[in-house]
Short mmCIF file of C-alpha atoms and ligand atoms in Angstrom, two decimals:
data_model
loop_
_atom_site.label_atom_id
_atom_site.label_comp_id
_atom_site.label_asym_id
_atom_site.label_seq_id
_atom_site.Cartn_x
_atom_site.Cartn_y
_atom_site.Cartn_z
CA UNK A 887 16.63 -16.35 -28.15
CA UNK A 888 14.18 -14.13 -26.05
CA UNK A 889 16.18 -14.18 -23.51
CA UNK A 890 19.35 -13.47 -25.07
CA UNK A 891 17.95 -10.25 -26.41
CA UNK A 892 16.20 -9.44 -22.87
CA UNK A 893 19.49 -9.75 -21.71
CA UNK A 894 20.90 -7.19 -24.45
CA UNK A 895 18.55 -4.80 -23.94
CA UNK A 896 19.18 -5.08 -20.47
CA UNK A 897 22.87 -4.56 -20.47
CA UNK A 898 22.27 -1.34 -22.92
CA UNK A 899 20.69 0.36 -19.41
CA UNK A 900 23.33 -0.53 -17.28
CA UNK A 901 25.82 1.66 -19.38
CA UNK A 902 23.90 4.75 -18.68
CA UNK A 903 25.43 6.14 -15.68
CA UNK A 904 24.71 9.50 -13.57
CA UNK A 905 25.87 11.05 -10.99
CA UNK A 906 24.29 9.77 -7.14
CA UNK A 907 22.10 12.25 -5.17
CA UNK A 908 21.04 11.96 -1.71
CA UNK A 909 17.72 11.19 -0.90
CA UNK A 910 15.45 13.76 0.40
CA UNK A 911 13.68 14.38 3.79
CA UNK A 912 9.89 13.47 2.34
CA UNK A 913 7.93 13.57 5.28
CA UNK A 914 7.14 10.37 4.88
CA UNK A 915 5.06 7.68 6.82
CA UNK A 916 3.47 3.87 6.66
CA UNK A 917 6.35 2.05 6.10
CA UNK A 918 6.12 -1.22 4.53
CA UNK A 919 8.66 -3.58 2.41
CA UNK A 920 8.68 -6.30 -0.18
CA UNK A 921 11.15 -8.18 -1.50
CA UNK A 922 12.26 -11.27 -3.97
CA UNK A 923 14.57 -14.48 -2.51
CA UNK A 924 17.47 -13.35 -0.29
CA UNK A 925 15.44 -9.75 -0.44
CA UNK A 926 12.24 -11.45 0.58
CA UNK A 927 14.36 -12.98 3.30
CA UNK A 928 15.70 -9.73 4.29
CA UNK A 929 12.25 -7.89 3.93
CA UNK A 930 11.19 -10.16 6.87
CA UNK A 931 13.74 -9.29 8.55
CA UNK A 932 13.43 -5.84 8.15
CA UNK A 933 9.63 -5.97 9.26
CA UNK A 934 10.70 -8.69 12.16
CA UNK A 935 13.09 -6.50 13.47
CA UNK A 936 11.12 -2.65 13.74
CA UNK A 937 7.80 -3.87 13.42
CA UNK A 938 6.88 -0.20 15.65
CA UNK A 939 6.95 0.96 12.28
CA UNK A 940 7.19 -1.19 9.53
CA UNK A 941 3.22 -2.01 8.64
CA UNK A 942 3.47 -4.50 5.91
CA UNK A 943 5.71 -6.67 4.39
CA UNK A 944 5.28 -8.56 0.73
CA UNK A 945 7.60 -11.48 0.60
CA UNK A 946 8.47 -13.69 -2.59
CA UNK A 947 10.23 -17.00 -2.65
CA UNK A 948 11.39 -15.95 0.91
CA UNK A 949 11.59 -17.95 3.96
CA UNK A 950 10.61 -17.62 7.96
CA UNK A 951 12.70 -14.98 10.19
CA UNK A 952 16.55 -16.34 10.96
CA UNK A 953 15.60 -19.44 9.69
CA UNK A 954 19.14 -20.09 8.88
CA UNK A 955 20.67 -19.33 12.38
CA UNK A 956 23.68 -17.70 11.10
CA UNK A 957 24.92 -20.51 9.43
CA UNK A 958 25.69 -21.54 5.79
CA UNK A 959 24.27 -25.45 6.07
CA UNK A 960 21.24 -23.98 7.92
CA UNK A 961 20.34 -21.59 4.96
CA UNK A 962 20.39 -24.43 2.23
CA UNK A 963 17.94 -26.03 4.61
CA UNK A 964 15.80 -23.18 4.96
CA UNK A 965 15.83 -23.00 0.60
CA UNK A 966 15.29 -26.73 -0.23
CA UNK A 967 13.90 -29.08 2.94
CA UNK A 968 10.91 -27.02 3.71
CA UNK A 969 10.00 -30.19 6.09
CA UNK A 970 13.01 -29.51 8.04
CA UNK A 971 12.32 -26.13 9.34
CA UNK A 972 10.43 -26.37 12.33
CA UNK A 973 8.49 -22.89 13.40
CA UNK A 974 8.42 -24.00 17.12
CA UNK A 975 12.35 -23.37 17.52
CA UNK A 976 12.18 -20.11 15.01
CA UNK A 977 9.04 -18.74 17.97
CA UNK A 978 11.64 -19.76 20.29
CA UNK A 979 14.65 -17.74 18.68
CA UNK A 980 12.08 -14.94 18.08
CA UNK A 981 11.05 -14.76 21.76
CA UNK A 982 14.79 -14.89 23.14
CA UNK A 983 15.56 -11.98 20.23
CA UNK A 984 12.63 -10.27 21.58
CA UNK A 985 13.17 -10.82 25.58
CA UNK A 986 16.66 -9.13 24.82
CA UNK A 987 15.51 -6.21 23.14
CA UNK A 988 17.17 -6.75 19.66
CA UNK A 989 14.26 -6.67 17.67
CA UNK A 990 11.00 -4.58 18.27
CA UNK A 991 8.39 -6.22 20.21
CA UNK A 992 6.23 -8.86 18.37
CA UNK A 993 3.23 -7.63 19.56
CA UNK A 994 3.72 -4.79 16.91
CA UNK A 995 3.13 -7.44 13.80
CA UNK A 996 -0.52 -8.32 15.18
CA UNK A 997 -2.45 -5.36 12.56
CA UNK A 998 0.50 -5.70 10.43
CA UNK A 999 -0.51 -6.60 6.47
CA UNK A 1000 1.45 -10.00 5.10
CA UNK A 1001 1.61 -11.17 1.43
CA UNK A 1002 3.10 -13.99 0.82
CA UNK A 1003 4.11 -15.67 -2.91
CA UNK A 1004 5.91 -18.75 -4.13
CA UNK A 1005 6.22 -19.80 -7.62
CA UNK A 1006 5.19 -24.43 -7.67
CA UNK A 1007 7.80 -24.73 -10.45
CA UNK A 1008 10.42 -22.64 -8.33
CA UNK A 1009 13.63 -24.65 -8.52
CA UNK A 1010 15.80 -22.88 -6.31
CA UNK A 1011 13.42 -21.92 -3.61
CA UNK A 1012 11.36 -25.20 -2.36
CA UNK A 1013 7.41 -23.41 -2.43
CA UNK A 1014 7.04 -25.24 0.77
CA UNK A 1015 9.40 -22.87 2.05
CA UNK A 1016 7.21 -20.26 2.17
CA UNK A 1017 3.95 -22.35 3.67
CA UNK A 1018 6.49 -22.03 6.46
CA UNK A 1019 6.84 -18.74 6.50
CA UNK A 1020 3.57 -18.15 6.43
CA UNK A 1021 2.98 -21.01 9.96
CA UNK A 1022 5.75 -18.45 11.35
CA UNK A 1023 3.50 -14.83 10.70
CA UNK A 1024 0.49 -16.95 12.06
CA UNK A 1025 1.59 -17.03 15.28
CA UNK A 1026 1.81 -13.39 15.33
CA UNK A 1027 -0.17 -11.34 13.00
CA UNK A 1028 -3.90 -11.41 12.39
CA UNK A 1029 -4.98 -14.52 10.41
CA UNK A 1030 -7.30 -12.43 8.19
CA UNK A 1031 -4.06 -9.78 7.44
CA UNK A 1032 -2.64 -12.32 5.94
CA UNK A 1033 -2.37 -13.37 2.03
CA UNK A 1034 -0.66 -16.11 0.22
CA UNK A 1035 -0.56 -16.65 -3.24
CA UNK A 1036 0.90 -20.29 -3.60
CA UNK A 1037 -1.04 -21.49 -6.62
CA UNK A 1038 0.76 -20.37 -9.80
CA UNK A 1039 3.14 -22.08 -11.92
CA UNK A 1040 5.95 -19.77 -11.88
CA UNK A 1041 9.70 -20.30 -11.27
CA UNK A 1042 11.90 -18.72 -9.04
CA UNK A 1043 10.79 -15.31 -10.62
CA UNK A 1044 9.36 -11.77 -9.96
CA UNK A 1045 5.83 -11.91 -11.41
CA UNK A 1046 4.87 -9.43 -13.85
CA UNK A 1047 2.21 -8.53 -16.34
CA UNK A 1048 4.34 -8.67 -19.39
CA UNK A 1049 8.38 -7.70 -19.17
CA UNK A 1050 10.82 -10.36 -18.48
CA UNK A 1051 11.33 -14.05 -19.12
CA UNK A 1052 8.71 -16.88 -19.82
CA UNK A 1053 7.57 -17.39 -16.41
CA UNK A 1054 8.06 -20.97 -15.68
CA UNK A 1055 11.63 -20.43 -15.60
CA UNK A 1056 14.05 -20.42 -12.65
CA UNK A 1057 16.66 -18.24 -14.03
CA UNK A 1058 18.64 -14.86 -13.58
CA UNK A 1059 17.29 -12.05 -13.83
CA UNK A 1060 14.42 -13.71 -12.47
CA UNK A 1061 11.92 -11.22 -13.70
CA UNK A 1062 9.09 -13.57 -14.94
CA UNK A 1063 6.51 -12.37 -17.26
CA UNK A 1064 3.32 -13.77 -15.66
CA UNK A 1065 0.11 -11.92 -16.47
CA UNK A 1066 0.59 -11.39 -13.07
CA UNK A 1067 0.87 -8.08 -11.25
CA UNK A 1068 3.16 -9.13 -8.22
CA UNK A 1069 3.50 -5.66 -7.39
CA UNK A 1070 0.56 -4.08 -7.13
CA UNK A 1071 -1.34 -7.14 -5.70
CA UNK A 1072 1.60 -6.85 -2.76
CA UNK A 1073 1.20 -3.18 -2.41
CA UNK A 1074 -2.93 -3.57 -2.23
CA UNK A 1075 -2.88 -5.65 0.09
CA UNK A 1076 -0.63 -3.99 2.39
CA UNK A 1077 -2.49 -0.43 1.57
CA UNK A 1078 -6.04 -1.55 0.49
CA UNK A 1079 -7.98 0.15 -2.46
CA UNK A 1080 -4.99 1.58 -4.06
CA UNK A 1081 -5.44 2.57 -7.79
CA UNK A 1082 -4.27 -0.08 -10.06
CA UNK A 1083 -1.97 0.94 -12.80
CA UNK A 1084 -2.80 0.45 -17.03
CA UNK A 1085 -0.90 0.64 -20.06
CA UNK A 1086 -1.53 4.54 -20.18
CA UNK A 1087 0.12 5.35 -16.87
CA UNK A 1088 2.92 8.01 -16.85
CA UNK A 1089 5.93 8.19 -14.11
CA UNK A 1090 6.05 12.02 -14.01
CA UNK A 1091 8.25 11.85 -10.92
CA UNK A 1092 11.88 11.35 -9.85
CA UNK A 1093 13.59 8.34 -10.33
CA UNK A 1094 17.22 9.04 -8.61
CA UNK A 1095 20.16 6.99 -7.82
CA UNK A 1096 20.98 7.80 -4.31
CA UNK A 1097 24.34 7.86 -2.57
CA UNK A 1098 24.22 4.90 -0.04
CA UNK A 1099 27.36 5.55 1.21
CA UNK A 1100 26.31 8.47 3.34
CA UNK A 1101 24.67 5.58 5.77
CA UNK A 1102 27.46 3.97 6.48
CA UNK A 1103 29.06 5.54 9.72
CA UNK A 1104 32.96 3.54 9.86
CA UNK A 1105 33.68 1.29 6.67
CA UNK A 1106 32.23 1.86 3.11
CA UNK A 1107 29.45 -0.05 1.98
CA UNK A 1108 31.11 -2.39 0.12
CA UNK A 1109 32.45 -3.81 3.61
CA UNK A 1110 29.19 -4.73 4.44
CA UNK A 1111 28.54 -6.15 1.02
CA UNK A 1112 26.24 -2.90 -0.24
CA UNK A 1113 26.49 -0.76 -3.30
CA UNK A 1114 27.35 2.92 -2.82
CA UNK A 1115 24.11 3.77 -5.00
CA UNK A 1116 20.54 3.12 -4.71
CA UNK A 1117 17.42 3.80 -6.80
CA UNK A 1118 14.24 5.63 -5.57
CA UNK A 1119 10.86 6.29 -7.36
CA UNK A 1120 9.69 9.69 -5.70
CA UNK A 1121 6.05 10.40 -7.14
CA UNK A 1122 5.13 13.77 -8.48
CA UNK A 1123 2.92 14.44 -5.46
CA UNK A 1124 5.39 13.80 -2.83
CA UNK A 1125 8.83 15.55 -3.83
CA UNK A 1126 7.64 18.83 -0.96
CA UNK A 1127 6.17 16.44 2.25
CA UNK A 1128 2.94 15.40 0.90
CA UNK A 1129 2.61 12.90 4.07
CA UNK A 1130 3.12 10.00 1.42
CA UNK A 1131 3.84 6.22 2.43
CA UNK A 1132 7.33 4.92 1.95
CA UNK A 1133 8.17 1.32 0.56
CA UNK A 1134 11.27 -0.39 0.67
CA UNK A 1135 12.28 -2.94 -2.17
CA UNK A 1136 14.73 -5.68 -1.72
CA UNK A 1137 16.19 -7.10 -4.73
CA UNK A 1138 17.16 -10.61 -5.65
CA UNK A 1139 20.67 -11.26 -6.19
CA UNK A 1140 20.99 -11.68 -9.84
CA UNK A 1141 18.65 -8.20 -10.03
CA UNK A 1142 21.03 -5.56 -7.95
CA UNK A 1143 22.53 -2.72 -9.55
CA UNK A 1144 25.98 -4.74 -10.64
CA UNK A 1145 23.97 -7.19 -12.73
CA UNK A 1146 21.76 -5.42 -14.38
CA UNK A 1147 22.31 -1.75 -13.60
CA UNK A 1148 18.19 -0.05 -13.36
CA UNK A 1149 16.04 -2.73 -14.90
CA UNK A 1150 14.85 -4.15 -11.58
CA UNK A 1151 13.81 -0.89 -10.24
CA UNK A 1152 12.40 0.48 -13.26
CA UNK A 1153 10.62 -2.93 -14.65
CA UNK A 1154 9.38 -4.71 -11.73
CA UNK A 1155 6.00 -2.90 -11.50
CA UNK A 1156 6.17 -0.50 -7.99
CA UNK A 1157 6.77 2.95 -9.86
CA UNK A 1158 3.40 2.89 -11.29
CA UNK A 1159 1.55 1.99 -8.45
CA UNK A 1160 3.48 4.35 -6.59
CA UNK A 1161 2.81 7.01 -9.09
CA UNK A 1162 -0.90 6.84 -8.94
CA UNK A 1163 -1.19 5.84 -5.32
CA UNK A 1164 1.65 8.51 -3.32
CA UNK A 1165 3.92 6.08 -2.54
CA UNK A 1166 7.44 6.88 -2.09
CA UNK A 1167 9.62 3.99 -3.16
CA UNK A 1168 13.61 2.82 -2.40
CA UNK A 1169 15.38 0.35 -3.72
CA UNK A 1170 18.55 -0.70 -1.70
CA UNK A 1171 21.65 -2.40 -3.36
CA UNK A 1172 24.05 -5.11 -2.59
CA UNK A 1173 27.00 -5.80 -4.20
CA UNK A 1174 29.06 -9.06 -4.50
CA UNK A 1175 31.86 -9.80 -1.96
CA UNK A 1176 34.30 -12.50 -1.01
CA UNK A 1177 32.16 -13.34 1.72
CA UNK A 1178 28.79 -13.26 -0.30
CA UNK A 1179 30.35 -13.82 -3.86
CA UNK A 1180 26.41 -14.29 -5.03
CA UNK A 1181 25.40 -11.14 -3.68
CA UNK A 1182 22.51 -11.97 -1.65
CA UNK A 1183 20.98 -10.09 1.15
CA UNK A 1184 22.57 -11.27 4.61
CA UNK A 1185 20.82 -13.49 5.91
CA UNK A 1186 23.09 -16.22 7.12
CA UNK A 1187 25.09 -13.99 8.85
CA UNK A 1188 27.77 -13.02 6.78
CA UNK A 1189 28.25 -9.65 8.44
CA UNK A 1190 28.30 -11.26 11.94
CA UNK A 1191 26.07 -12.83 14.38
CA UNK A 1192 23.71 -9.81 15.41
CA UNK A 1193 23.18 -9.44 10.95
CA UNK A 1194 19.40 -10.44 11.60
CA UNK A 1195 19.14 -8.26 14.68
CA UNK A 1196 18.50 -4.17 14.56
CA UNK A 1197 22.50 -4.35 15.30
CA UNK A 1198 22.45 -5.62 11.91
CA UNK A 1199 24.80 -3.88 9.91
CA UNK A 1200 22.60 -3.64 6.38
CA UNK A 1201 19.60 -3.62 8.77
CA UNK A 1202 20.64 -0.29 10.69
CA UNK A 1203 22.06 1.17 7.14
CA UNK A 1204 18.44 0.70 5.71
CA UNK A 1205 16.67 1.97 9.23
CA UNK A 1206 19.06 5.27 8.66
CA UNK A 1207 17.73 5.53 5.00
CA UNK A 1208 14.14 5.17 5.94
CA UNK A 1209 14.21 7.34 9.04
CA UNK A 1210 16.07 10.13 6.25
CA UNK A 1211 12.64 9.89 4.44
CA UNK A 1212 10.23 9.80 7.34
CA UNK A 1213 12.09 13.57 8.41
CA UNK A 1214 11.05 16.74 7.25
C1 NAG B 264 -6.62 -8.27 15.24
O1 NAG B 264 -5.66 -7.40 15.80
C2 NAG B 264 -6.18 -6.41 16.65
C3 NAG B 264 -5.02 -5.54 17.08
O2 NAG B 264 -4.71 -4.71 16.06
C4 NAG B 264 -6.89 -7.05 17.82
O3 NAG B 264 -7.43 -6.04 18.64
C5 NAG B 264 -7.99 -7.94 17.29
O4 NAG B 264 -8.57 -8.60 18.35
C6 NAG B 264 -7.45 -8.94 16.29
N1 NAG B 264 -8.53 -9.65 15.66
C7 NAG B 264 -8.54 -10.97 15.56
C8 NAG B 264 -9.72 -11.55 14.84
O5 NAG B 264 -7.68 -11.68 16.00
C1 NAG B 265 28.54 9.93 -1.08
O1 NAG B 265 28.59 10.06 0.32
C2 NAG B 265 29.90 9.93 0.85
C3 NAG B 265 29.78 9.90 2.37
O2 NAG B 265 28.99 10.94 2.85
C4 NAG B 265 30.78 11.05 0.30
O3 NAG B 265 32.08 10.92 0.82
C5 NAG B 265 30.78 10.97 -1.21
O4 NAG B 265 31.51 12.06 -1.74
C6 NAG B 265 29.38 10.97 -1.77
N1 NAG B 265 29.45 10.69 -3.19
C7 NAG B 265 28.86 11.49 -4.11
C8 NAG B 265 29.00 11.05 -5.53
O5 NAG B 265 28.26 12.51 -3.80
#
């Protein structure tokens, strides 16, 4: 019953449509991402593959970097076997990615923040999925930089303090109502001593939908399996190049845009923190395609072999939306 009117109320907000804008040239700097499932996946990726300037990363019910080695049977692995991934081959891969100069040296991730979460009633995602991811950022970033919360009884869900579903479920939209601040906890730890958001906190920026079609060079988005419109939270202090910090937000696939319109982007929990704290905030969209009819962030390779690499064809789309906010 709760869910069905959730749901309601949700589908209400994806009937409101506006026209996209671009985003702006913020001035921007600290990059760091987060990200839920396939997004958490592809947040790793992200910070893997231009760790010269991604800083932190906040990863939930993800897995280790191109654990699923471009293959389908591989990625159901690297979601329900957790015993079957070994991190010696994925340091391997890494080094071999690394040696050929198609991701950014690994020695950038050593001072790099990592927060790590996994739900022990998540049903889709094994939780000893992500004890491997964290064995893989071991090797490479600073043992005391690095957080995981693996001790809650949550499904596969985005924690929050009150808006969503009970919890313990594993269900779209997979926004969990935890008494459980995933967001901020992520962005603190990746920042440090940010100011933590409370019922009387107001968004008086800019929340836009953005026209992600302008980073996408031959073939629309959709070729590639993205939406032509994003979300952004710009705060009130950094609309005119305030020097803010930028975060990018990967959704899980039953949370894009075509599911459930704004209600991931507007419910999960960043805008407030990024309100109070000057943090500029984007949230990139998929959408479904015959090739990735669930939506999900590539990372199996759908969009070719190099997907995981910075030839990665989401990958370079979001490194041409980030390095639009860094300008000024
Ligand atoms: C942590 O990383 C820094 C590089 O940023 C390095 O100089 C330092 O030795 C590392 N500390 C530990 C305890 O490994
Ligand atoms: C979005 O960007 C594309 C490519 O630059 C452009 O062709 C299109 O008109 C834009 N859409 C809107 C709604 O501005």
């Amino acid at each position: 019953m709760l869910i069905a009117r959730f749901l309601s109320s949700i589908l209400a907000a994806v009937s409101v449509v506006s026209a996209a804008e671009s985003l702006g040239k913020y001035g921007a700097d600290m990059v760091s991402t987060s990200g839920f499932a396939s997004g958490a996946r592809m947040a790793v990726q992200y910070h893997v593959t231009q760790s010269a300037i991604v800083m932190g990363v906040g990863a939930i019910a993800g897995g280790p970097f191109f654990c699923a080695e471009n293959r389908l049977d591989i990625a159901e692995i690297c979601m329900t076997k957790p015993d079957q991934i070994y991190e010696g081959w994925l340091f391997h891969l890494t080094s071999f990615f690394e040696d050929t100069t198609v991701i950014d040296a690994t020695v950038n991730m050593q001072d790099d923040r990592v927060w790590l979460f996994s739900g022990t009633a998540d049903t889709v995602v094994h939780p000893g999925v992500s004890a491997k991811t964290e064995a893989y950022y071991r090797k490479y970033v600073n043992d005391s930089n690095i957080k995981a919360v693996f001790d809650m009884t949550a499904g596969h869900t985005f924690p929050t303090e009150n808006y969503g579903i009970a919890c313990k479920l594993s269900v779209a939209p997979s926004i969990g109502s935890c008494g459980y601040y995933a967001a901020f906890e992520l962005l603190n730890h990746i920042y440090g001593n940010l100011q933590r958001p409370n019922e009387d906190t107001e968004l008086h920026g800019n929340f836009i939908e953005f026209n992600q079609s302008e980073y996408f060079r031959v073939s629309p988005p959709a070729a590639y399996a993205m939406d032509t419109t994003g979300y952004a939270y710009v705060p009130s202090a950094c609309k005119n190049n305030k020097g803010c910090k930028l975060h990018v937000v990967f959704h899980g696939e039953s949370q894009r845009r075509e599911k459930i319109g704004d209600a991931f982007a507007r419910n999960a929990g960043y805008n407030e923190v990024a309100e109070l704290n000057n943090i500029i905030v984007v949230y990139p969209q998929t959408v479904a395609t015959p090739l990735n009819p669930d939506g999900d962030w590539d990372w199996w390779g759908y969009n070719g072999k190099l997907s995981v690499t910075k030839l990665g064809m989401q990958i370079g789309a979001i490194r041409r939306m980030v390095k639009r906010a860094l300008s000024t």
